[in-house]
Tab-separated table of C-alpha atoms and ligand atoms in Angstrom:
chain	number	residue	atom	x	y	z
A	244	MET	CA	4.545	3.003	-0.209
A	245	ASN	CA	2.214	2.086	-3.020
A	246	ILE	CA	2.585	3.718	-6.414
A	247	HIS	CA	0.607	3.604	-9.654
A	248	GLU	CA	1.141	1.185	-12.533
A	249	TYR	CA	2.448	3.930	-14.845
A	250	GLN	CA	4.958	5.044	-12.192
A	251	SER	CA	6.136	1.458	-11.681
A	252	LYS	CA	6.605	1.153	-15.437
A	253	ASP	CA	8.621	4.403	-15.519
A	254	ILE	CA	10.974	2.978	-12.880
A	255	LEU	CA	11.383	-0.256	-14.836
A	256	ARG	CA	12.171	1.619	-18.069
A	257	LYS	CA	15.049	3.381	-16.320
A	258	TYR	CA	16.660	-0.013	-15.746
A	259	ASN	CA	16.145	-1.178	-19.327
A	260	VAL	CA	13.255	-3.493	-18.636
A	261	ALA	CA	11.177	-3.886	-21.809
A	262	VAL	CA	7.884	-2.147	-21.019
A	263	GLN	CA	4.736	-1.543	-23.056
A	264	ARG	CA	4.792	1.999	-24.518
A	265	GLY	CA	2.412	4.478	-22.942
A	266	ARG	CA	1.895	7.576	-20.810
A	267	VAL	CA	-0.401	8.870	-18.131
A	268	ALA	CA	-3.262	11.291	-18.850
A	269	PHE	CA	-5.142	13.530	-16.434
A	270	THR	CA	-7.770	14.746	-18.928
A	271	PRO	CA	-9.585	13.274	-21.958
A	272	ASP	CA	-7.740	15.721	-24.258
A	273	GLU	CA	-4.408	14.505	-22.950
A	274	ALA	CA	-5.572	10.941	-23.519
A	275	TYR	CA	-6.299	11.808	-27.142
A	276	LYS	CA	-2.938	13.476	-27.653
A	277	ILE	CA	-0.988	10.595	-26.142
A	278	ALA	CA	-2.812	8.059	-28.298
A	279	GLN	CA	-2.039	10.134	-31.381
A	280	GLU	CA	1.618	10.337	-30.468
A	281	LEU	CA	1.817	6.595	-29.800
A	282	GLY	CA	0.446	6.133	-33.298
A	283	SER	CA	-0.311	2.453	-32.841
A	284	ARG	CA	-3.047	0.367	-34.436
A	285	GLU	CA	-4.822	-0.336	-31.166
A	286	PHE	CA	-4.748	1.236	-27.702
A	287	VAL	CA	-5.475	0.193	-24.175
A	288	VAL	CA	-6.975	2.639	-21.671
A	289	LYS	CA	-6.193	1.699	-18.074
A	290	ALA	CA	-7.592	3.264	-14.895
A	291	GLN	CA	-4.784	4.148	-12.477
A	292	ILE	CA	-5.803	3.323	-8.914
A	293	HIS	CA	-3.866	1.671	-6.106
A	294	ALA	CA	-5.589	-1.675	-6.544
A	295	GLY	CA	-5.393	-4.629	-8.887
A	296	GLY	CA	-8.097	-6.639	-10.602
A	297	ARG	CA	-9.028	-3.591	-12.674
A	298	GLY	CA	-9.681	-5.686	-15.765
A	299	LYS	CA	-12.584	-7.421	-14.003
A	300	GLY	CA	-14.061	-4.127	-12.782
A	301	GLY	CA	-14.081	-2.438	-16.203
A	302	GLY	CA	-10.911	-0.409	-15.649
A	303	VAL	CA	-8.978	-1.833	-18.637
A	304	LYS	CA	-10.452	-1.226	-22.097
A	305	LEU	CA	-9.221	-1.562	-25.660
A	306	ALA	CA	-9.688	1.274	-28.181
A	307	GLN	CA	-9.273	1.238	-31.957
A	308	SER	CA	-8.505	4.939	-32.460
A	309	PRO	CA	-7.367	8.051	-30.538
A	310	GLU	CA	-11.013	9.258	-30.679
A	311	GLU	CA	-12.217	6.062	-29.033
A	312	ALA	CA	-9.407	6.183	-26.450
A	313	LYS	CA	-10.528	9.690	-25.559
A	314	ALA	CA	-14.175	8.630	-25.272
A	315	ILE	CA	-13.294	5.700	-23.010
A	316	ALA	CA	-11.026	7.898	-20.876
A	317	GLU	CA	-13.826	10.447	-20.563
A	318	LYS	CA	-16.077	7.783	-19.049
A	319	MET	CA	-13.329	6.472	-16.773
A	320	PHE	CA	-12.391	9.807	-15.214
A	321	GLY	CA	-14.356	10.292	-12.019
A	322	MET	CA	-15.721	6.776	-12.139
A	323	ARG	CA	-15.875	4.812	-8.905
A	324	LEU	CA	-14.046	1.651	-9.875
A	325	VAL	CA	-14.864	-1.439	-7.850
A	326	THR	CA	-12.476	-4.395	-8.160
A	327	PRO	CA	-11.933	-7.517	-6.031
A	328	GLN	CA	-9.193	-5.521	-4.219
A	329	THR	CA	-10.921	-2.172	-3.540
A	330	GLY	CA	-13.755	-3.255	-1.277
A	331	ALA	CA	-17.367	-2.342	-2.044
A	332	GLU	CA	-16.758	1.410	-1.815
A	333	GLY	CA	-14.354	1.310	-4.796
A	334	LYS	CA	-11.834	3.964	-5.785
A	335	ILE	CA	-12.286	7.135	-7.818
A	336	VAL	CA	-10.314	7.235	-11.082
A	337	ARG	CA	-8.303	10.441	-11.507
A	338	ARG	CA	-5.563	9.276	-13.878
A	339	VAL	CA	-5.567	6.903	-16.832
A	340	LEU	CA	-2.720	5.239	-18.654
A	341	ILE	CA	-2.926	5.280	-22.460
A	342	ALA	CA	-0.761	2.517	-23.873
A	343	GLU	CA	-0.058	0.733	-27.096
A	344	ALA	CA	-2.132	-2.469	-27.101
A	345	LEU	CA	-0.055	-5.608	-27.466
A	346	ASP	CA	-0.803	-8.761	-29.429
A	347	ILE	CA	-0.609	-11.263	-26.638
A	348	GLN	CA	0.679	-14.757	-27.318
A	349	GLN	CA	1.104	-15.764	-23.695
A	350	GLU	CA	0.640	-14.183	-20.230
A	351	LEU	CA	3.222	-14.995	-17.532
A	352	TYR	CA	3.651	-14.021	-13.902
A	353	VAL	CA	6.904	-12.806	-12.319
A	354	GLY	CA	7.273	-11.356	-8.843
A	355	ILE	CA	9.900	-10.473	-6.270
A	356	VAL	CA	9.133	-10.243	-2.538
A	357	LEU	CA	11.019	-10.535	0.704
A	358	ASP	CA	10.577	-13.967	2.254
A	359	ARG	CA	10.829	-13.269	5.969
A	360	SER	CA	11.268	-16.909	6.961
A	361	THR	CA	14.498	-17.248	4.952
A	362	SER	CA	15.478	-13.539	5.209
A	363	ARG	CA	15.962	-13.509	1.461
A	364	LEU	CA	14.341	-12.080	-1.598
A	365	VAL	CA	12.430	-14.697	-3.480
A	366	PHE	CA	11.877	-14.539	-7.217
A	367	MET	CA	8.629	-16.177	-8.257
A	368	ALA	CA	7.585	-17.086	-11.758
A	369	SER	CA	4.616	-18.876	-13.214
A	370	THR	CA	3.246	-19.772	-16.614
A	371	GLU	CA	-0.202	-19.000	-15.148
A	372	GLY	CA	-0.035	-15.238	-15.646
A	373	GLY	CA	-2.885	-12.781	-16.060
A	374	VAL	CA	-5.084	-14.509	-13.504
A	375	GLU	CA	-5.069	-14.063	-9.744
A	376	ILE	CA	-1.778	-15.447	-8.516
A	377	GLU	CA	-3.283	-16.096	-5.064
A	378	LYS	CA	-5.602	-18.592	-6.728
A	379	VAL	CA	-2.703	-20.329	-8.467
A	380	ALA	CA	-0.814	-20.475	-5.150
A	381	ALA	CA	-3.809	-22.043	-3.422
A	382	GLU	CA	-4.863	-24.491	-6.112
A	383	MET	CA	-1.708	-25.350	-8.058
A	384	PRO	CA	1.277	-24.353	-5.903
A	385	GLU	CA	3.538	-26.516	-8.097
A	386	LYS	CA	2.930	-23.998	-10.903
A	387	ILE	CA	4.935	-21.334	-9.064
A	388	LEU	CA	8.705	-21.537	-9.411
A	389	LYS	CA	10.861	-19.982	-6.727
A	390	GLU	CA	14.469	-18.856	-6.603
A	391	TYR	CA	15.875	-17.541	-3.329
A	392	ILE	CA	18.439	-14.797	-3.812
A	393	ASP	CA	21.726	-14.712	-1.928
A	394	PRO	CA	22.014	-11.064	-0.843
A	395	VAL	CA	25.765	-11.005	-1.451
A	396	VAL	CA	25.736	-12.624	-4.883
A	397	GLY	CA	22.442	-11.158	-6.108
A	398	LEU	CA	20.393	-12.911	-8.775
A	399	ALA	CA	22.883	-15.386	-10.260
A	400	GLY	CA	22.934	-16.023	-14.004
A	401	TYR	CA	21.968	-19.658	-13.557
A	402	GLN	CA	18.947	-18.606	-11.477
A	403	ALA	CA	17.707	-16.191	-14.151
A	404	ARG	CA	18.116	-18.972	-16.724
A	405	ARG	CA	16.352	-21.504	-14.496
A	406	LEU	CA	13.375	-19.136	-14.157
A	407	ALA	CA	13.190	-18.492	-17.897
A	408	PHE	CA	13.534	-22.211	-18.567
A	409	GLY	CA	10.772	-22.941	-16.052
A	410	LEU	CA	8.534	-20.526	-17.953
A	411	LYS	CA	9.137	-22.776	-20.989
A	412	LEU	CA	10.678	-19.955	-23.015
A	413	GLU	CA	12.834	-20.999	-25.964
A	414	GLY	CA	15.453	-19.625	-28.320
A	415	ASP	CA	15.502	-15.878	-28.708
A	416	ILE	CA	12.525	-15.464	-26.356
A	417	PHE	CA	14.445	-17.395	-23.693
A	418	LYS	CA	17.313	-14.893	-23.980
A	419	LYS	CA	14.904	-11.978	-23.670
A	420	GLY	CA	13.347	-13.654	-20.632
A	421	VAL	CA	16.740	-13.983	-18.926
A	422	ALA	CA	17.570	-10.343	-19.668
A	423	PHE	CA	14.176	-9.353	-18.261
A	424	MET	CA	14.816	-11.199	-14.948
A	425	GLN	CA	18.175	-9.507	-14.532
A	426	ALA	CA	16.871	-6.039	-15.357
A	427	LEU	CA	13.891	-6.478	-13.022
A	428	TYR	CA	16.202	-7.498	-10.197
A	429	LYS	CA	18.421	-4.467	-10.821
A	430	ALA	CA	15.382	-2.158	-10.758
A	431	TYR	CA	14.111	-3.727	-7.528
A	432	ILE	CA	17.399	-3.403	-5.653
A	433	SER	CA	18.279	0.050	-6.966
A	434	SER	CA	14.944	1.567	-6.024
A	435	ASP	CA	14.773	-0.106	-2.584
A	436	ALA	CA	11.497	-1.764	-3.479
A	437	SER	CA	9.652	-4.025	-1.075
A	438	LEU	CA	7.612	-5.779	-3.741
A	439	ALA	CA	7.549	-6.069	-7.517
A	440	GLU	CA	4.812	-7.915	-9.336
A	441	ILE	CA	4.621	-8.219	-13.100
A	442	ASN	CA	1.262	-9.747	-13.923
A	443	PRO	CA	1.173	-10.271	-16.747
A	444	LEU	CA	4.582	-10.327	-18.370
A	445	VAL	CA	3.645	-11.078	-21.957
A	446	VAL	CA	5.210	-12.856	-24.863
A	447	THR	CA	3.891	-11.053	-27.940
A	448	LYS	CA	3.039	-12.630	-31.273
A	449	SER	CA	6.099	-10.934	-32.733
A	450	GLY	CA	8.323	-12.671	-30.171
A	451	ASP	CA	8.999	-9.926	-27.631
A	452	VAL	CA	8.942	-10.252	-23.839
A	453	ILE	CA	7.200	-7.154	-22.470
A	454	VAL	CA	5.824	-5.876	-19.161
A	455	LEU	CA	2.064	-5.319	-19.563
A	456	ASP	CA	1.160	-4.634	-15.935
A	457	ALA	CA	3.465	-3.702	-13.058
A	458	LYS	CA	3.049	-3.156	-9.360
A	459	ILE	CA	5.963	-1.903	-7.295
A	460	ASN	CA	5.883	-1.095	-3.602
A	461	LEU	CA	8.671	1.043	-2.178
A	462	ASP	CA	10.251	0.599	1.234
A	463	GLU	CA	9.138	3.664	3.241
A	464	ASN	CA	12.232	3.444	5.423
A	465	ALA	CA	14.509	3.866	2.416
A	466	LEU	CA	12.574	6.666	0.724
A	467	TYR	CA	14.900	9.299	2.159
A	468	ARG	CA	17.517	7.968	-0.256
A	469	HIS	CA	15.225	8.544	-3.245
A	470	PRO	CA	13.617	11.989	-3.265
A	471	ASP	CA	12.470	11.352	-6.846
A	472	LEU	CA	10.599	8.231	-5.770
A	473	ALA	CA	9.220	9.845	-2.607
A	474	ALA	CA	7.596	12.424	-4.896
A	475	LEU	CA	5.508	9.650	-6.490
A	476	ARG	CA	3.231	9.522	-3.446
A	477	ASP	CA	-0.403	10.076	-4.415
A	478	PRO	CA	-2.303	11.396	-1.379
A	479	ASP	CA	-5.623	10.825	-3.169
A	480	GLU	CA	-5.004	7.101	-2.815
A	481	GLU	CA	-4.226	7.207	0.874
A	482	GLU	CA	-6.428	7.237	3.942
A	483	PRO	CA	-6.921	10.984	4.677
A	484	LEU	CA	-6.500	10.499	8.429
A	485	GLU	CA	-3.238	8.622	7.862
A	486	VAL	CA	-1.944	11.456	5.678
A	487	GLU	CA	-2.859	13.909	8.442
A	488	ALA	CA	-1.149	11.746	11.093
A	489	SER	CA	2.052	11.490	9.060
A	490	LYS	CA	2.378	15.303	9.260
A	491	TYR	CA	2.835	14.947	13.016
A	492	ASN	CA	5.078	11.876	12.784
A	493	LEU	CA	2.420	9.739	14.388
A	494	ASN	CA	2.224	6.054	13.589
A	495	TYR	CA	-1.483	5.868	12.823
A	496	ILE	CA	-3.269	3.177	10.860
A	497	LYS	CA	-7.006	3.300	10.400
A	498	LEU	CA	-8.928	0.083	11.056
A	499	ASP	CA	-12.642	-0.613	10.986
A	500	GLY	CA	-13.610	-1.290	14.620
A	501	SER	CA	-15.164	1.162	17.070
A	502	VAL	CA	-12.662	1.597	19.921
A	503	GLY	CA	-10.257	4.456	19.230
A	504	CYS	CA	-6.864	3.678	20.794
A	505	MET	CA	-4.032	5.896	21.852
A	506	VAL	CA	-1.029	3.994	23.090
A	507	ASN	CA	2.711	4.529	23.354
A	508	GLY	CA	5.058	1.947	21.892
A	509	ALA	CA	4.166	-0.417	19.056
A	510	GLY	CA	4.285	-3.495	21.296
A	511	LEU	CA	1.898	-2.079	23.861
A	512	ALA	CA	-0.330	-0.829	21.031
A	513	MET	CA	-0.534	-4.322	19.525
A	514	ALA	CA	-1.228	-5.879	22.920
A	515	THR	CA	-3.939	-3.281	23.565
A	516	MET	CA	-5.617	-4.134	20.276
A	517	ASP	CA	-5.523	-7.830	21.225
A	518	LEU	CA	-7.080	-7.124	24.619
A	519	ILE	CA	-9.883	-5.074	23.056
A	520	LYS	CA	-10.608	-8.058	20.827
A	521	LEU	CA	-10.545	-10.422	23.790
A	522	ALA	CA	-12.927	-8.132	25.660
A	523	GLY	CA	-15.381	-8.484	22.782
A	524	SER	CA	-14.910	-5.441	20.539
A	525	SER	CA	-12.530	-4.209	17.800
A	526	PRO	CA	-9.999	-1.382	17.561
A	527	ALA	CA	-10.808	1.555	15.259
A	528	ASN	CA	-7.140	2.277	14.733
A	529	PHE	CA	-3.561	1.599	15.650
A	530	LEU	CA	-1.914	4.684	17.116
A	531	ASP	CA	1.545	4.722	18.590
A	532	VAL	CA	2.300	8.196	19.910
A	533	GLY	CA	5.917	7.171	20.420
A	534	GLY	CA	8.373	7.213	23.245
A	535	VAL	CA	8.782	10.981	23.254
A	536	ALA	CA	5.086	11.861	23.345
A	537	ASN	CA	4.486	15.408	24.561
A	538	ALA	CA	1.324	17.420	25.029
A	539	GLU	CA	1.370	18.519	21.376
A	540	THR	CA	1.668	15.031	19.822
A	541	VAL	CA	-0.922	13.633	22.213
A	542	LYS	CA	-3.307	16.432	21.350
A	543	ASN	CA	-2.880	15.875	17.596
A	544	GLY	CA	-3.201	12.136	17.979
A	545	PHE	CA	-6.368	12.540	19.965
A	546	LEU	CA	-7.895	14.927	17.427
A	547	ILE	CA	-7.087	12.535	14.585
A	548	LEU	CA	-8.612	9.513	16.213
A	549	MET	CA	-11.688	11.489	17.265
A	550	SER	CA	-12.311	12.632	13.690
A	551	ASP	CA	-13.072	9.048	12.677
A	552	PRO	CA	-16.882	8.761	12.844
A	553	ASN	CA	-16.589	5.030	13.611
A	554	VAL	CA	-15.039	5.758	17.000
A	555	LYS	CA	-17.666	5.070	19.671
A	556	ALA	CA	-15.330	4.897	22.689
A	557	VAL	CA	-11.698	5.780	23.347
A	558	LEU	CA	-9.006	3.956	25.244
A	559	VAL	CA	-5.842	5.778	26.252
A	560	ASN	CA	-3.264	3.279	27.449
A	561	ILE	CA	0.070	4.877	28.239
A	562	PHE	CA	2.999	3.449	30.094
A	563	GLY	CA	5.331	6.153	31.317
A	564	GLY	CA	8.798	4.695	30.867
A	565	ILE	CA	10.545	7.453	28.969
A	566	VAL	CA	7.399	9.453	28.378
A	567	ARG	CA	5.996	11.503	31.256
A	568	CYS	CA	2.369	10.781	32.089
A	569	ASP	CA	1.693	14.387	33.137
A	570	ARG	CA	2.564	15.602	29.625
A	571	VAL	CA	0.176	13.043	28.175
A	572	ALA	CA	-2.549	14.157	30.563
A	573	THR	CA	-1.990	17.778	29.559
A	574	GLY	CA	-2.286	16.815	25.897
A	575	ILE	CA	-5.531	14.945	26.493
A	576	LYS	CA	-6.925	17.867	28.465
A	577	GLU	CA	-6.015	20.313	25.663
A	578	ALA	CA	-7.494	18.103	22.979
A	579	LEU	CA	-10.723	17.692	24.910
A	580	SER	CA	-11.039	21.427	25.442
A	581	GLN	CA	-10.931	21.911	21.648
A	582	ILE	CA	-13.518	19.366	20.622
A	583	GLU	CA	-16.746	18.125	22.022
A	584	VAL	CA	-16.358	14.528	23.045
A	585	THR	CA	-19.591	12.644	23.223
A	586	VAL	CA	-18.119	9.164	23.604
A	587	PRO	CA	-16.765	7.550	26.765
A	588	VAL	CA	-13.010	7.907	27.316
A	589	VAL	CA	-11.126	5.359	29.397
A	590	VAL	CA	-7.683	6.430	30.561
A	591	ARG	CA	-4.910	4.302	31.959
A	592	LEU	CA	-1.749	6.202	32.745
A	593	GLN	CA	0.877	4.197	34.590
A	594	GLY	CA	4.513	4.877	35.446
A	595	ASN	CA	6.511	8.099	35.370
A	596	ASN	CA	4.540	10.952	37.055
A	597	ALA	CA	1.285	8.982	36.984
A	598	ASP	CA	0.155	10.662	40.211
A	599	ILE	CA	0.561	14.176	38.760
A	600	ALA	CA	-1.276	13.010	35.625
A	601	ALA	CA	-4.186	11.732	37.689
A	602	GLN	CA	-4.367	15.108	39.428
A	603	ILE	CA	-4.384	16.992	36.090
A	604	LEU	CA	-7.212	14.855	34.748
A	605	LYS	CA	-9.186	15.193	37.968
A	606	GLU	CA	-8.849	18.983	38.004
A	607	SER	CA	-9.788	19.274	34.331
A	608	GLY	CA	-13.428	18.854	35.243
A	609	LEU	CA	-13.874	16.555	32.236
A	610	SER	CA	-15.258	13.091	32.727
A	611	PHE	CA	-12.988	10.107	32.252
A	612	ILE	CA	-13.250	6.521	33.232
A	613	VAL	CA	-10.010	5.728	35.005
A	614	ALA	CA	-8.367	2.320	35.047
A	615	THR	CA	-5.142	1.042	36.559
A	616	ASP	CA	-4.792	-2.522	35.284
A	617	PHE	CA	-4.234	-3.441	31.666
A	618	LYS	CA	-7.048	-5.934	31.337
A	619	GLU	CA	-9.318	-3.708	33.401
A	620	CYS	CA	-8.958	-0.786	30.966
A	621	ALA	CA	-9.928	-2.968	27.987
A	622	ASP	CA	-12.921	-4.411	29.854
A	623	LYS	CA	-14.012	-0.941	30.928
A	624	VAL	CA	-13.858	0.547	27.440
A	625	VAL	CA	-15.819	-2.324	25.934
A	626	SER	CA	-18.507	-2.215	28.591
A	627	ALA	CA	-18.746	1.595	28.250
A	628	LEU	CA	-19.149	1.068	24.507
A	629	LYS	CA	-21.920	-1.454	24.967
A	630	GLN	CA	-23.977	0.760	27.263
B	71	GDP	P1	-5.374	-5.741	-13.681
B	71	GDP	O1	-6.674	-6.408	-14.012
B	71	GDP	O2	-5.567	-4.571	-12.749
B	71	GDP	O3	-4.349	-6.683	-13.178
B	71	GDP	O4	-4.856	-5.084	-15.064
B	71	GDP	P2	-3.907	-5.688	-16.228
B	71	GDP	O5	-3.080	-4.611	-16.757
B	71	GDP	O6	-3.175	-6.889	-15.752
B	71	GDP	O7	-4.940	-6.094	-17.359
B	71	GDP	C1	-5.878	-7.117	-17.181
B	71	GDP	C2	-6.002	-7.956	-18.430
B	71	GDP	O8	-6.415	-7.145	-19.532
B	71	GDP	C3	-4.688	-8.583	-18.881
B	71	GDP	O9	-4.418	-9.800	-18.213
B	71	GDP	C4	-4.938	-8.774	-20.366
B	71	GDP	O10	-5.608	-10.004	-20.584
B	71	GDP	C5	-5.862	-7.631	-20.740
B	71	GDP	N1	-5.047	-6.592	-21.384
B	71	GDP	C6	-4.410	-5.553	-20.798
B	71	GDP	N2	-3.679	-4.849	-21.685
B	71	GDP	C7	-3.858	-5.455	-22.887
B	71	GDP	C8	-3.343	-5.241	-24.200
B	71	GDP	O11	-2.545	-4.340	-24.469
B	71	GDP	N3	-3.762	-6.090	-25.193
B	71	GDP	C9	-4.616	-7.101	-24.948
B	71	GDP	N4	-4.962	-7.892	-25.967
B	71	GDP	N5	-5.111	-7.364	-23.722
B	71	GDP	C10	-4.735	-6.564	-22.699
B	72	MN	MN1	-2.502	-7.347	-13.722
């Protein structure tokens, strides 16, 4: 799960990571009040959206007084912020972070992610902070230091020191850098994060090591252990259809093709998406209705995928292993009786009770294109789409 910068910073503070002072505002008046309370010489007003690269898009602005912070916030609220990460449609700003501006001496990069090839967390650090780390990785990979973490030992002292040394920190700043690495690691593990990116971590002119920007992703599968973190979800930042699907425990991910898919089992769903591609089109979504699909879940799944205006044809590809095809057929029939379907629907129901399912669909009086083979169903949906 993605969370906002200010929420990531709140988590880090709890684990004694040194973080830039600041608070979130939902209105210009709040922005003014927070700036006044911070009482610093200069402020930074930062749009809170689930995307990076805000600086480039005009979502990070300096202010010299609480009045100016308020005026900047006023302009930011409601603005459609376009950054290299949002796509052309941008994201609407509904929250802004008002923080104490820092006198930056140096911008560093520090990140933690899971490296799946070694099954370990990897700590990454670079002196090339502030800029796009992807660019550094592509053009100067030697500028990114890596430390792989033994899950039993955790981040060892010598590793934290090696990272700080690699960042060319010295003296007192070196010590603060080491403490930062250890506190960041503690925060990551304790909150069951799946990613932490501090870009930039800054060394200030007064010799402090402080988090200026933070991005933390939380492991959805561990959220049940952290009700306080689960509450950080911001539905405004999520795909509305995905939010709707999560209410019914459906695994739905919106994509940008035109073939709506309803499949059971993640493996079959992935294979179905591949076959649609091979047949010459693209899937509009991933939808796994699960092994225990009943008429109700199928109906909800169908309604969700049909409410995507990009869907120009639908492919239902269900293998009845545990699931019963007749229940799926009933669900499809119910869904189709509730909405007007103007696009072609290809159905492949194979396995458990497939014959009863075929009968249900036939008697429904609705028009389906029926397929039996896997490749055949993908070919049929793509040719129906093209007509
Ligand atoms: P991002 O563009 O979404 O990654 O947002 P960041 O929080 O990383 O800010 C982008 C850039 O704005 C930073 O790399 C800094 O150069 C600049 N910036 C942000 N906050 C401050 C601040 O407090 N003081 C100064 N001088 N610059 C800042
Ligand atoms: Mn940043």
